[in-house]
Short mmCIF file of C-alpha atoms and ligand atoms in Angstrom, two decimals:
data_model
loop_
_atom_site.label_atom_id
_atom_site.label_comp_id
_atom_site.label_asym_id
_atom_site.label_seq_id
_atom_site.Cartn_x
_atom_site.Cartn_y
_atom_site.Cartn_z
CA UNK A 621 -1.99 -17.42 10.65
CA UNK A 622 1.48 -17.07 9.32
CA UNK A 623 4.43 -15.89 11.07
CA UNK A 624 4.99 -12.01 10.65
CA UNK A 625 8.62 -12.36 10.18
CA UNK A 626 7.77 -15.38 7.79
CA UNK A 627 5.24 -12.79 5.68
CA UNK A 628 8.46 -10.26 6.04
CA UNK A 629 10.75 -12.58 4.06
CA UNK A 630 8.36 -14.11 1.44
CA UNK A 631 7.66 -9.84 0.55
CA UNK A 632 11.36 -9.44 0.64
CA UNK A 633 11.50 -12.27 -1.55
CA UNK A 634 9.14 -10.31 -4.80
CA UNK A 635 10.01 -8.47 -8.04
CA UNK A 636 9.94 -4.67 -7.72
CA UNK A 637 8.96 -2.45 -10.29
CA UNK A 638 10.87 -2.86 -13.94
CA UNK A 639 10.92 0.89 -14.79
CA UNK A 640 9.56 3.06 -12.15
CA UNK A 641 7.65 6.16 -13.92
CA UNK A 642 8.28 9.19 -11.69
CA UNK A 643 4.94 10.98 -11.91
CA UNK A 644 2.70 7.66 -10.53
CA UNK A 645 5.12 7.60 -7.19
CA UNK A 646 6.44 4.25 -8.11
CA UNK A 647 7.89 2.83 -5.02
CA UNK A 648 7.35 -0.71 -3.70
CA UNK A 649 6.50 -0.34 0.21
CA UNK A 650 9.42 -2.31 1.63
CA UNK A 651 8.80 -5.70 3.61
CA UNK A 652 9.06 -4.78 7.05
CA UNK A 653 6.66 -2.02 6.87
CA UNK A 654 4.10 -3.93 4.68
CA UNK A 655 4.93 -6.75 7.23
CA UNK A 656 3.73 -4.13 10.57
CA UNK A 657 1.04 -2.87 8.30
CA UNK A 658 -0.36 -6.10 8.11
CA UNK A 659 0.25 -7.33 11.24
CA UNK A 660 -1.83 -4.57 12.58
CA UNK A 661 -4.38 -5.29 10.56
CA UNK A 662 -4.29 -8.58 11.16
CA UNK A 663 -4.46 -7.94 15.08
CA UNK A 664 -7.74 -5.98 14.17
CA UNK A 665 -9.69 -8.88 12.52
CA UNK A 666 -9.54 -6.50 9.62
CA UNK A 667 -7.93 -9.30 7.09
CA UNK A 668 -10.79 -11.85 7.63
CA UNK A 669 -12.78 -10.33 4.23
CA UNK A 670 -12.12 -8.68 1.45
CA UNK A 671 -9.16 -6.40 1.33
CA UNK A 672 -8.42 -3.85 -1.85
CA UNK A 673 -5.33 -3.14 -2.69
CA UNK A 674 -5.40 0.48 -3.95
CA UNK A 675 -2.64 1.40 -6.01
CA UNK A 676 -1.45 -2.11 -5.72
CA UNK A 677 2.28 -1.16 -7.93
CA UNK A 678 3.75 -4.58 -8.18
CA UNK A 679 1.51 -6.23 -5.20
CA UNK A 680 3.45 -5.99 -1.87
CA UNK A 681 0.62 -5.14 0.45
CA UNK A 682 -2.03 -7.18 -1.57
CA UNK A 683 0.08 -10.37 -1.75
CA UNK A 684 0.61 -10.00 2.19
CA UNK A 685 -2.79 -9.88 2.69
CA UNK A 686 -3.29 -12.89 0.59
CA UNK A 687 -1.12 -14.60 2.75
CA UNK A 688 -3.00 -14.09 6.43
CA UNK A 689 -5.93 -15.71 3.68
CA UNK A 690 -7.60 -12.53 2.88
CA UNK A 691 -9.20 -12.24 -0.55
CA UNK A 692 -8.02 -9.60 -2.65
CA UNK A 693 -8.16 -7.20 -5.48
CA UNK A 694 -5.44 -5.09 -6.53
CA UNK A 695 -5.72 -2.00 -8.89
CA UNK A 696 -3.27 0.12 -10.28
CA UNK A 697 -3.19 2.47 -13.25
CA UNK A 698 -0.06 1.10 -14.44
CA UNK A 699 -0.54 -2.22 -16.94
CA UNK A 700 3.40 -3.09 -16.19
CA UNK A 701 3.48 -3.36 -12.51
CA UNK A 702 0.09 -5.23 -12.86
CA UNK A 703 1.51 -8.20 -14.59
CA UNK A 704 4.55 -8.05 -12.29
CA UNK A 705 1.93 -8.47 -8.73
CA UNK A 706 0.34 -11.29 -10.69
CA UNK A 707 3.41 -12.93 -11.08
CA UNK A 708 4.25 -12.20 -7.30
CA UNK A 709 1.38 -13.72 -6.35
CA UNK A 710 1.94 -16.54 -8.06
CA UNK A 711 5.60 -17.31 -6.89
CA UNK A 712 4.04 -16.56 -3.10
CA UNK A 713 1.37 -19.25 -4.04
CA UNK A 714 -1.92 -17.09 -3.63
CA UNK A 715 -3.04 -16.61 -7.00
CA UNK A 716 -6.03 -18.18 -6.50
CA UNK A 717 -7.00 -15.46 -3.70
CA UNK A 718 -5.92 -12.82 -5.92
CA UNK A 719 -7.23 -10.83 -8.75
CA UNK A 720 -5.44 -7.73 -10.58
CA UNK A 721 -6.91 -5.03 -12.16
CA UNK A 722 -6.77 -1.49 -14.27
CA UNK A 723 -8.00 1.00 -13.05
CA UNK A 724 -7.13 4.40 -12.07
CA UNK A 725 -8.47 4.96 -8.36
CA UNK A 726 -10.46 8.28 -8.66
CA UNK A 727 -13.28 6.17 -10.83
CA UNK A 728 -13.06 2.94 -9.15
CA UNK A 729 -15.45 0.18 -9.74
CA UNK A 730 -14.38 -1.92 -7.36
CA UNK A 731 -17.34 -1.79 -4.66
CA UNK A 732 -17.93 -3.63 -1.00
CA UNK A 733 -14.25 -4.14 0.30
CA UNK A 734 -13.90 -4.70 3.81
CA UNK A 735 -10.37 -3.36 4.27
CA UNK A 736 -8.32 -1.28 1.56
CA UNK A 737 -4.31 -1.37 2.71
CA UNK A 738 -2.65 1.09 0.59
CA UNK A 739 0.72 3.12 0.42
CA UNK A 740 -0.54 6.35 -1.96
CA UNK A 741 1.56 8.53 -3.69
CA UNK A 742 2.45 11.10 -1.14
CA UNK A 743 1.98 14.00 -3.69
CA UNK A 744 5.36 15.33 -3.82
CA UNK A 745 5.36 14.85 -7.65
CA UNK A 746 2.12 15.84 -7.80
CA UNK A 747 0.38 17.78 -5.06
CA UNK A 748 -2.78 16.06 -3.75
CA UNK A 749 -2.38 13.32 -5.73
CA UNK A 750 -2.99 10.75 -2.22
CA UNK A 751 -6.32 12.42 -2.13
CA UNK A 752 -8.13 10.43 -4.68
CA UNK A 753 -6.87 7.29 -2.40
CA UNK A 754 -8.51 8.74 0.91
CA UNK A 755 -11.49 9.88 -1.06
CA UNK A 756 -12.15 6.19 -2.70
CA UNK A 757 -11.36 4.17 0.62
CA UNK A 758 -13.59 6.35 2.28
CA UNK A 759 -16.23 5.45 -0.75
CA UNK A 760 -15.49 1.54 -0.58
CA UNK A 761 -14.36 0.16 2.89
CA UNK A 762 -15.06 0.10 6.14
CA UNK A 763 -11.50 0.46 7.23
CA UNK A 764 -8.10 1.89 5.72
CA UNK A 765 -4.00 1.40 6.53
CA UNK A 766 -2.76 3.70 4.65
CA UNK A 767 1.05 5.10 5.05
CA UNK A 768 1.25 8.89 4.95
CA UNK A 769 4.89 11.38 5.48
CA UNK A 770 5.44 12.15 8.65
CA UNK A 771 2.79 14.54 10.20
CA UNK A 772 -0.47 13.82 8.23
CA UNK A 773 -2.52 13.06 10.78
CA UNK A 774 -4.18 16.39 11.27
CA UNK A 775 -4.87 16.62 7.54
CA UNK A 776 -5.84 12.64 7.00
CA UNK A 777 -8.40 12.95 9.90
CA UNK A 778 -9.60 16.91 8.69
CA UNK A 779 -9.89 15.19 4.64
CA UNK A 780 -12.26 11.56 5.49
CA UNK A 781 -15.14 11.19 7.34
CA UNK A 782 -13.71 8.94 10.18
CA UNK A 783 -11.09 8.14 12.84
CA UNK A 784 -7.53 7.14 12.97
CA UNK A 785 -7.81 4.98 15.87
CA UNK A 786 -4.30 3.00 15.52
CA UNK A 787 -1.11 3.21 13.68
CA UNK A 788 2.68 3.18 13.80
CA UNK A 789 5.60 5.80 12.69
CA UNK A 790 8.46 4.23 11.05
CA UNK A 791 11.28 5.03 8.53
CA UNK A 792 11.93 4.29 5.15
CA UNK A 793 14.39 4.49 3.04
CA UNK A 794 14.03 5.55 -0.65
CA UNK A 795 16.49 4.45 -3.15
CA UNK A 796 18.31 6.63 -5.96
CA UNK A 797 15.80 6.00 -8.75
CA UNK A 798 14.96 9.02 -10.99
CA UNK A 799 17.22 11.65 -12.75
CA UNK A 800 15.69 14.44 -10.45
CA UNK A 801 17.13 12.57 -7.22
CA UNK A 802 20.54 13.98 -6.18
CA UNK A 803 21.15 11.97 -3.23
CA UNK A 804 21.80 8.20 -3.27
CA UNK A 805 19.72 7.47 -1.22
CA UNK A 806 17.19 9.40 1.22
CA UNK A 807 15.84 8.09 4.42
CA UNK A 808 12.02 9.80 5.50
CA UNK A 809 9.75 9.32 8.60
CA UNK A 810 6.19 8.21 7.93
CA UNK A 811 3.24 6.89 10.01
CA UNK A 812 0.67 3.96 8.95
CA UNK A 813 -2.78 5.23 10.12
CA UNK A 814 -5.84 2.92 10.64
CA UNK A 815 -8.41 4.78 9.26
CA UNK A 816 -12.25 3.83 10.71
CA UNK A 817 -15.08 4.92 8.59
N1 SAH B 1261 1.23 -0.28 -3.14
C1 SAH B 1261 2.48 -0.59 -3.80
C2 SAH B 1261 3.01 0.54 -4.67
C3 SAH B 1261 3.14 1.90 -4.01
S1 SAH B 1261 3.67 3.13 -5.21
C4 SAH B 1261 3.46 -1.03 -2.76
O1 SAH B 1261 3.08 -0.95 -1.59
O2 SAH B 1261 4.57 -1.44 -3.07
C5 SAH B 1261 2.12 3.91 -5.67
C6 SAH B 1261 1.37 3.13 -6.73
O3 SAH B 1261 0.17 3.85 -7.01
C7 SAH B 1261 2.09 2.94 -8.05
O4 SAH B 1261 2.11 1.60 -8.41
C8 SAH B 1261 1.28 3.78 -9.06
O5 SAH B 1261 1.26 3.20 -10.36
C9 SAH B 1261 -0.08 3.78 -8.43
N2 SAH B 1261 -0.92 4.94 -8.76
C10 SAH B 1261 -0.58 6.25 -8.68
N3 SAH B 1261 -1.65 7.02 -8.99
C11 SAH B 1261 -2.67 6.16 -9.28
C12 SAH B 1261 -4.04 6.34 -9.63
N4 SAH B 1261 -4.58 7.55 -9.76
N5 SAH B 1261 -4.81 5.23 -9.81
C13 SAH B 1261 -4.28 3.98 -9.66
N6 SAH B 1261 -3.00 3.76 -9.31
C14 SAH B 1261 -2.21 4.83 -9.13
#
């Protein structure tokens, strides 16, 4: 098992996305949170199989995985950030536990994952739009970590069939990125759920 705070720096250490496109939610999940995510799921035996990446962006949470040995699959809708998480995985030396694909997540092909790790869109571009996520873990895994605003819990448990029997709140913070932003910067609460189906 590698160290968490090792698995911290090698995620701090990966490309982010080139040119973010507003409407897909680009934003790379930043190390210390993937790091907790995956440390939890680690502590759950939940990284022993096969773990999907859903909405993979430019691979932080699938390359993490790679590293406590999982095997992995990351899709993502966006060709770009794909070929960016392929590179990632190759400077963090788990290619060969890694594959990366197109795919947009509401028809997934992708069958028989253990455990998906994911951090959705949160729909405030587009209303909703982490629903298609919840709906295709639910269709695929066993178990989810999925990161969610603040608050979710009531409507993440109400949405899947199954329980969010761990999990974390943290804080982010999201940098200046698209014309529409007026702050520099803009710190929000969310909470990592461990979904059980
Ligand atoms: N999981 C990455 C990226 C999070 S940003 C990380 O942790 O850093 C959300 C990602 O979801 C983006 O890369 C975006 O391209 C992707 N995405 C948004 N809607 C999608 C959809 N319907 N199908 C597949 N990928 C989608």
């Amino acid at each position: 098992m590698p160290r968490r705070k090792e698995v911290e720096m090698a995620l701090q250490s990966l490309r982010g996305f080139e040119d973010p496109t507003a409407c897909l939610e680009q934003y790379e999940t930043p190390a210390p949170l993937a790091s907790d995510l995956l440390h939890l799921a680690w502590s759950h035996g939940d990284l022993e199989g096969r773990v999907l990446d859903m909405g993979c962006g430019t691979g932080v949470l699938g390359v993490g995985a790679a590293l406590y040995n999982a095997r992995v699959v990351g899709v993502d809708a966006d060709a770009e950030a794909l070929r960016t998480a392929r590179s990632n995985a190759g400077a963090a030396g788990v290619s060969e536990r890694t594959d990366w694909l197109r795919g947009d997540v509401s028809s997934l092909a992708v069958t028989g994952a253990d455990t998906v790790v994911m951090n959705p869109p949160f729909g405030a571009q587009q209303s909703g739009a982490d629903r298609p996520f919840l709906s295709a873990a639910e269709r695929v895994a066993e178990t989810a970590y999925t990161v969610h605003n603040q608050g979710s819990l009531g409507f993440v448990e109400a949405f899947v069939d199954g329980n969010v029997t761990d999990g974390f709140e943290t804080r982010v913070t999201l940098p200046r990125r698209f014309g529409f932003h007026e702050e520099d910067e803009r710190e929000i609460a969310v909470e990592v759920y461990r979904i059980e189906f």
